[in-house]
XYZ file of C-alpha atoms in Angstrom:
276
model
C 19.576 -26.635 17.919
C 19.321 -28.913 20.919
C 16.448 -30.688 19.425
C 18.330 -31.404 16.257
C 21.168 -32.620 17.970
C 19.329 -34.803 20.321
C 17.391 -36.224 17.238
C 20.303 -37.182 15.365
C 21.635 -39.156 18.298
C 18.407 -40.804 18.605
C 18.049 -41.533 14.914
C 21.775 -43.434 15.207
C 21.731 -45.135 18.672
C 17.888 -44.893 20.033
C 15.466 -47.522 20.432
C 12.663 -48.072 17.914
C 10.413 -45.312 19.206
C 13.266 -42.932 19.559
C 14.509 -43.752 16.135
C 10.851 -43.282 14.710
C 10.537 -39.985 16.567
C 13.719 -38.684 15.219
C 12.765 -39.559 11.509
C 9.460 -37.701 11.913
C 11.349 -34.738 13.303
C 13.580 -34.449 10.351
C 10.696 -34.880 8.135
C 9.406 -31.541 9.337
C 6.235 -30.334 7.851
C 6.805 -32.566 4.811
C 4.400 -35.294 3.850
C 5.841 -39.018 4.526
C 3.971 -42.255 4.937
C 4.216 -45.300 7.195
C 6.360 -46.879 4.591
C 8.787 -43.926 4.521
C 9.045 -43.958 8.344
C 9.623 -47.829 8.362
C 12.528 -47.540 5.932
C 14.153 -44.375 7.562
C 13.941 -45.530 11.055
C 14.506 -49.396 10.531
C 11.180 -50.360 12.434
C 8.515 -52.855 11.410
C 5.302 -51.771 13.091
C 5.273 -48.001 12.427
C 1.653 -47.308 12.827
C 1.583 -48.921 16.326
C 4.578 -46.923 17.351
C 3.178 -43.613 16.051
C -0.033 -44.401 18.020
C 1.902 -44.916 21.119
C 3.934 -41.851 20.677
C 0.968 -39.663 20.001
C -0.402 -40.820 23.382
C 2.722 -40.127 24.979
C 2.795 -36.594 23.571
C 5.873 -37.066 21.507
C 4.144 -36.760 18.416
C 1.076 -34.543 17.469
C -1.652 -35.603 15.477
C -3.079 -32.471 13.501
C -6.859 -33.093 12.068
C -6.877 -30.892 9.229
C -10.266 -32.044 8.440
C -12.314 -35.420 8.029
C -10.226 -36.800 5.512
C -6.559 -35.457 6.243
C -4.613 -36.032 9.294
C -1.114 -35.239 9.670
C 1.334 -36.389 12.344
C 4.364 -33.969 13.356
C 6.955 -34.146 16.005
C 6.048 -31.973 19.160
C 9.193 -30.062 18.395
C 8.057 -29.166 14.784
C 4.742 -27.755 15.732
C 6.447 -25.667 18.716
C 9.034 -24.163 16.216
C 5.989 -23.357 13.861
C 4.103 -21.707 16.918
C 7.228 -19.680 17.815
C 7.947 -18.457 14.170
C 4.236 -17.366 13.946
C 4.508 -15.492 17.282
C 7.986 -13.668 15.911
C 5.983 -12.922 12.507
C 3.086 -11.399 14.318
C 5.469 -9.398 16.608
C 7.275 -8.075 13.835
C 3.696 -7.144 12.164
C 2.629 -5.422 15.493
C 5.923 -3.488 15.740
C 5.361 -2.031 12.231
C 1.773 -1.282 12.939
C 1.390 -0.708 16.688
C -2.264 0.764 16.341
C -3.380 -2.734 15.325
C -4.723 -5.517 17.695
C -5.200 -7.914 15.012
C -3.492 -8.847 11.729
C -5.195 -10.330 8.729
C -4.795 -14.118 8.573
C -4.267 -13.880 4.847
C -0.913 -11.886 5.465
C 0.223 -14.887 7.719
C -1.037 -17.406 4.921
C 0.862 -15.904 2.473
C 4.000 -15.520 4.622
C 3.865 -19.149 5.379
C 2.890 -20.601 2.221
C 6.218 -21.959 1.418
C 5.921 -24.498 4.259
C 2.404 -24.989 4.927
C -0.919 -24.757 3.226
C -3.758 -22.533 4.290
C -5.815 -25.407 5.769
C -2.885 -26.447 8.048
C -2.149 -22.966 8.991
C -5.801 -22.332 10.007
C -5.531 -25.392 12.072
C -2.487 -24.376 13.711
C -3.786 -20.900 14.452
C -6.702 -22.640 16.139
C -4.539 -24.506 18.189
C -2.483 -21.711 19.277
C -5.679 -19.495 20.076
C -7.191 -22.511 22.368
C -3.672 -22.372 24.128
C -4.038 -18.730 24.408
C -0.911 -18.106 22.529
C -2.592 -15.825 20.157
C -5.981 -14.058 20.024
C -8.155 -14.927 17.037
C -11.305 -13.512 15.883
C -13.170 -13.624 12.599
C -11.174 -10.470 11.715
C -7.674 -12.024 12.234
C -5.087 -12.746 14.687
C -2.692 -11.139 17.178
C -0.594 -11.352 20.148
C -2.077 -10.839 23.507
C -1.310 -7.492 25.049
C -0.256 -5.860 21.621
C -2.135 -3.134 20.059
C -3.544 0.040 21.514
C -4.171 0.318 24.912
C -7.812 1.985 25.381
C -9.572 2.866 28.498
C -13.024 1.440 29.416
C -14.819 4.485 28.304
C -12.905 4.515 24.980
C -13.516 0.982 24.378
C -17.220 1.403 24.835
C -16.969 5.027 22.518
C -15.148 2.852 19.901
C -18.182 0.409 19.865
C -20.561 2.893 19.637
C -18.869 4.821 16.785
C -18.742 1.597 14.690
C -22.358 0.881 15.414
C -23.127 4.610 14.130
C -21.456 4.150 10.955
C -23.245 0.690 10.549
C -26.601 2.336 11.025
C -25.707 5.324 8.853
C -25.187 3.366 5.672
C -24.270 5.395 2.674
C -24.650 8.616 4.616
C -22.057 8.381 7.465
C -21.238 11.299 9.567
C -18.086 13.042 9.393
C -15.573 13.068 11.981
C -16.463 16.416 13.200
C -19.948 15.398 13.502
C -18.946 12.314 15.704
C -16.742 14.599 17.933
C -19.742 17.055 18.355
C -22.274 14.145 19.296
C -19.641 12.404 21.909
C -20.614 13.251 25.404
C -17.178 12.013 26.639
C -13.632 11.606 25.094
C -14.389 13.964 22.299
C -10.676 14.600 21.754
C -10.362 10.670 21.356
C -12.957 10.379 18.483
C -10.825 11.315 15.563
C -8.066 8.658 16.519
C -10.591 6.063 17.478
C -12.337 6.246 13.915
C -8.632 6.122 12.580
C -8.119 2.847 14.578
C -11.505 1.400 13.479
C -10.265 1.793 10.150
C -7.079 0.232 10.731
C -8.574 -2.781 12.509
C -10.983 -2.797 9.141
C -14.174 -2.356 11.098
C -14.375 0.966 8.974
C -13.281 1.918 5.571
C -11.783 5.392 4.776
C -13.530 6.930 1.559
C -12.122 10.431 1.921
C -10.713 12.736 4.500
C -14.300 13.405 5.844
C -15.991 10.439 5.279
C -15.810 6.649 6.581
C -18.188 3.665 5.589
C -19.027 0.565 7.737
C -17.082 -2.480 6.172
C -20.572 -4.283 5.741
C -22.104 -1.397 4.101
C -19.163 -0.816 1.823
C -19.248 -4.744 0.699
C -22.810 -4.516 0.438
C -22.523 -1.580 -2.046
C -19.885 -3.274 -4.057
C -22.356 -6.259 -4.087
C -25.230 -3.933 -5.246
C -22.932 -2.166 -7.904
C -21.664 -5.477 -9.419
C -24.980 -6.771 -10.022
C -26.532 -3.524 -11.464
C -23.457 -2.688 -13.746
C -23.181 -6.049 -14.887
C -26.796 -6.030 -15.902
C -26.646 -2.233 -17.461
C -23.518 -2.339 -18.574
C -22.413 0.879 -16.789
C -23.992 3.482 -14.406
C -24.134 7.221 -14.147
C -23.213 8.888 -10.926
C -27.194 9.697 -10.697
C -28.239 6.231 -10.881
C -25.426 5.066 -8.508
C -26.583 7.899 -6.160
C -30.223 6.610 -6.534
C -29.222 3.120 -5.842
C -27.188 4.078 -2.796
C -30.440 6.101 -1.454
C -28.182 9.017 -0.959
C -27.141 12.455 -2.084
C -24.487 13.871 -4.141
C -22.640 14.936 -0.996
C -22.047 11.115 -0.424
C -22.342 9.699 -3.923
C -19.424 11.640 -5.390
C -16.863 10.900 -2.720
C -17.824 7.383 -2.575
C -17.589 6.807 -6.211
C -14.119 8.400 -6.630
C -13.294 6.231 -3.658
C -14.433 3.069 -5.957
C -12.407 4.544 -8.985
C -9.466 4.869 -6.789
C -9.311 1.399 -5.329
C -9.862 0.031 -8.892
C -13.468 -1.235 -8.308
C -14.879 0.881 -10.994
C -13.630 3.093 -13.816
C -15.017 5.835 -15.680
C -16.116 5.494 -19.497
C -17.517 8.880 -20.402
C -20.456 9.644 -17.968
C -20.786 5.783 -17.087
C -18.876 3.836 -14.461
C -18.249 0.254 -15.229
C -16.386 -2.491 -13.510
C -12.661 -2.226 -13.600
C -12.167 -5.790 -13.550
C -14.419 -8.804 -12.306
C -12.362 -9.948 -9.656
C -11.901 -6.628 -7.613
C -15.490 -7.540 -5.775
C -14.681 -8.668 -2.380
């Protein structure tokens, strides 16, 4: 790249600041010390030079937390920005209905070069610069995802709220369509979108649960099954304060995702780590 060629020239022929900046560029995202910098760039006061270049914008100080600060070349940070944008673009291409991508997917994808805390800091910087959108649900590129009308956006919010209020007795998709006063034909696709985005969890072809309701149910079941050693369908139904109409598909869903498993008439936790 142009940056690589320029930095090679600066490392060989540049002044002290240029040699220091070039050495830091070639260090990339790998850790280094001021002693490393002095040796590689042939300079004496590495710390003062770094402070000067940070003030000039040639270097960027990443304040990961109170105890940990990193110094990167601005080109290194920009290259990481672009790689993150490219990765998000590919994910959006594969899942065009999603406006956000789980942060954990990026964390896994970039774990070979940066740790989770550093990536989180970089994503915060990108969001502040409006290069990405970031919420508690994940990250995404601006302008990617489904394009909803104002009324569809409002209906989507109403549907999500309805499922949250319904708890473990959620409406069916057809019931939601029947209740809608506008955009009836969009209800099914909006519910599917909410599930894709992670606001809802699909339990069966008919039923969805709000994500908070599903997590709360898992927490309750973990505590009760741990205490009792196992629960019958009837006991789970009572714990959910619902009827068999809902308890059966929800229990089947929990079996299917590997949260619970059947042992005779009882359901037990499939594995302790499945909660959450």
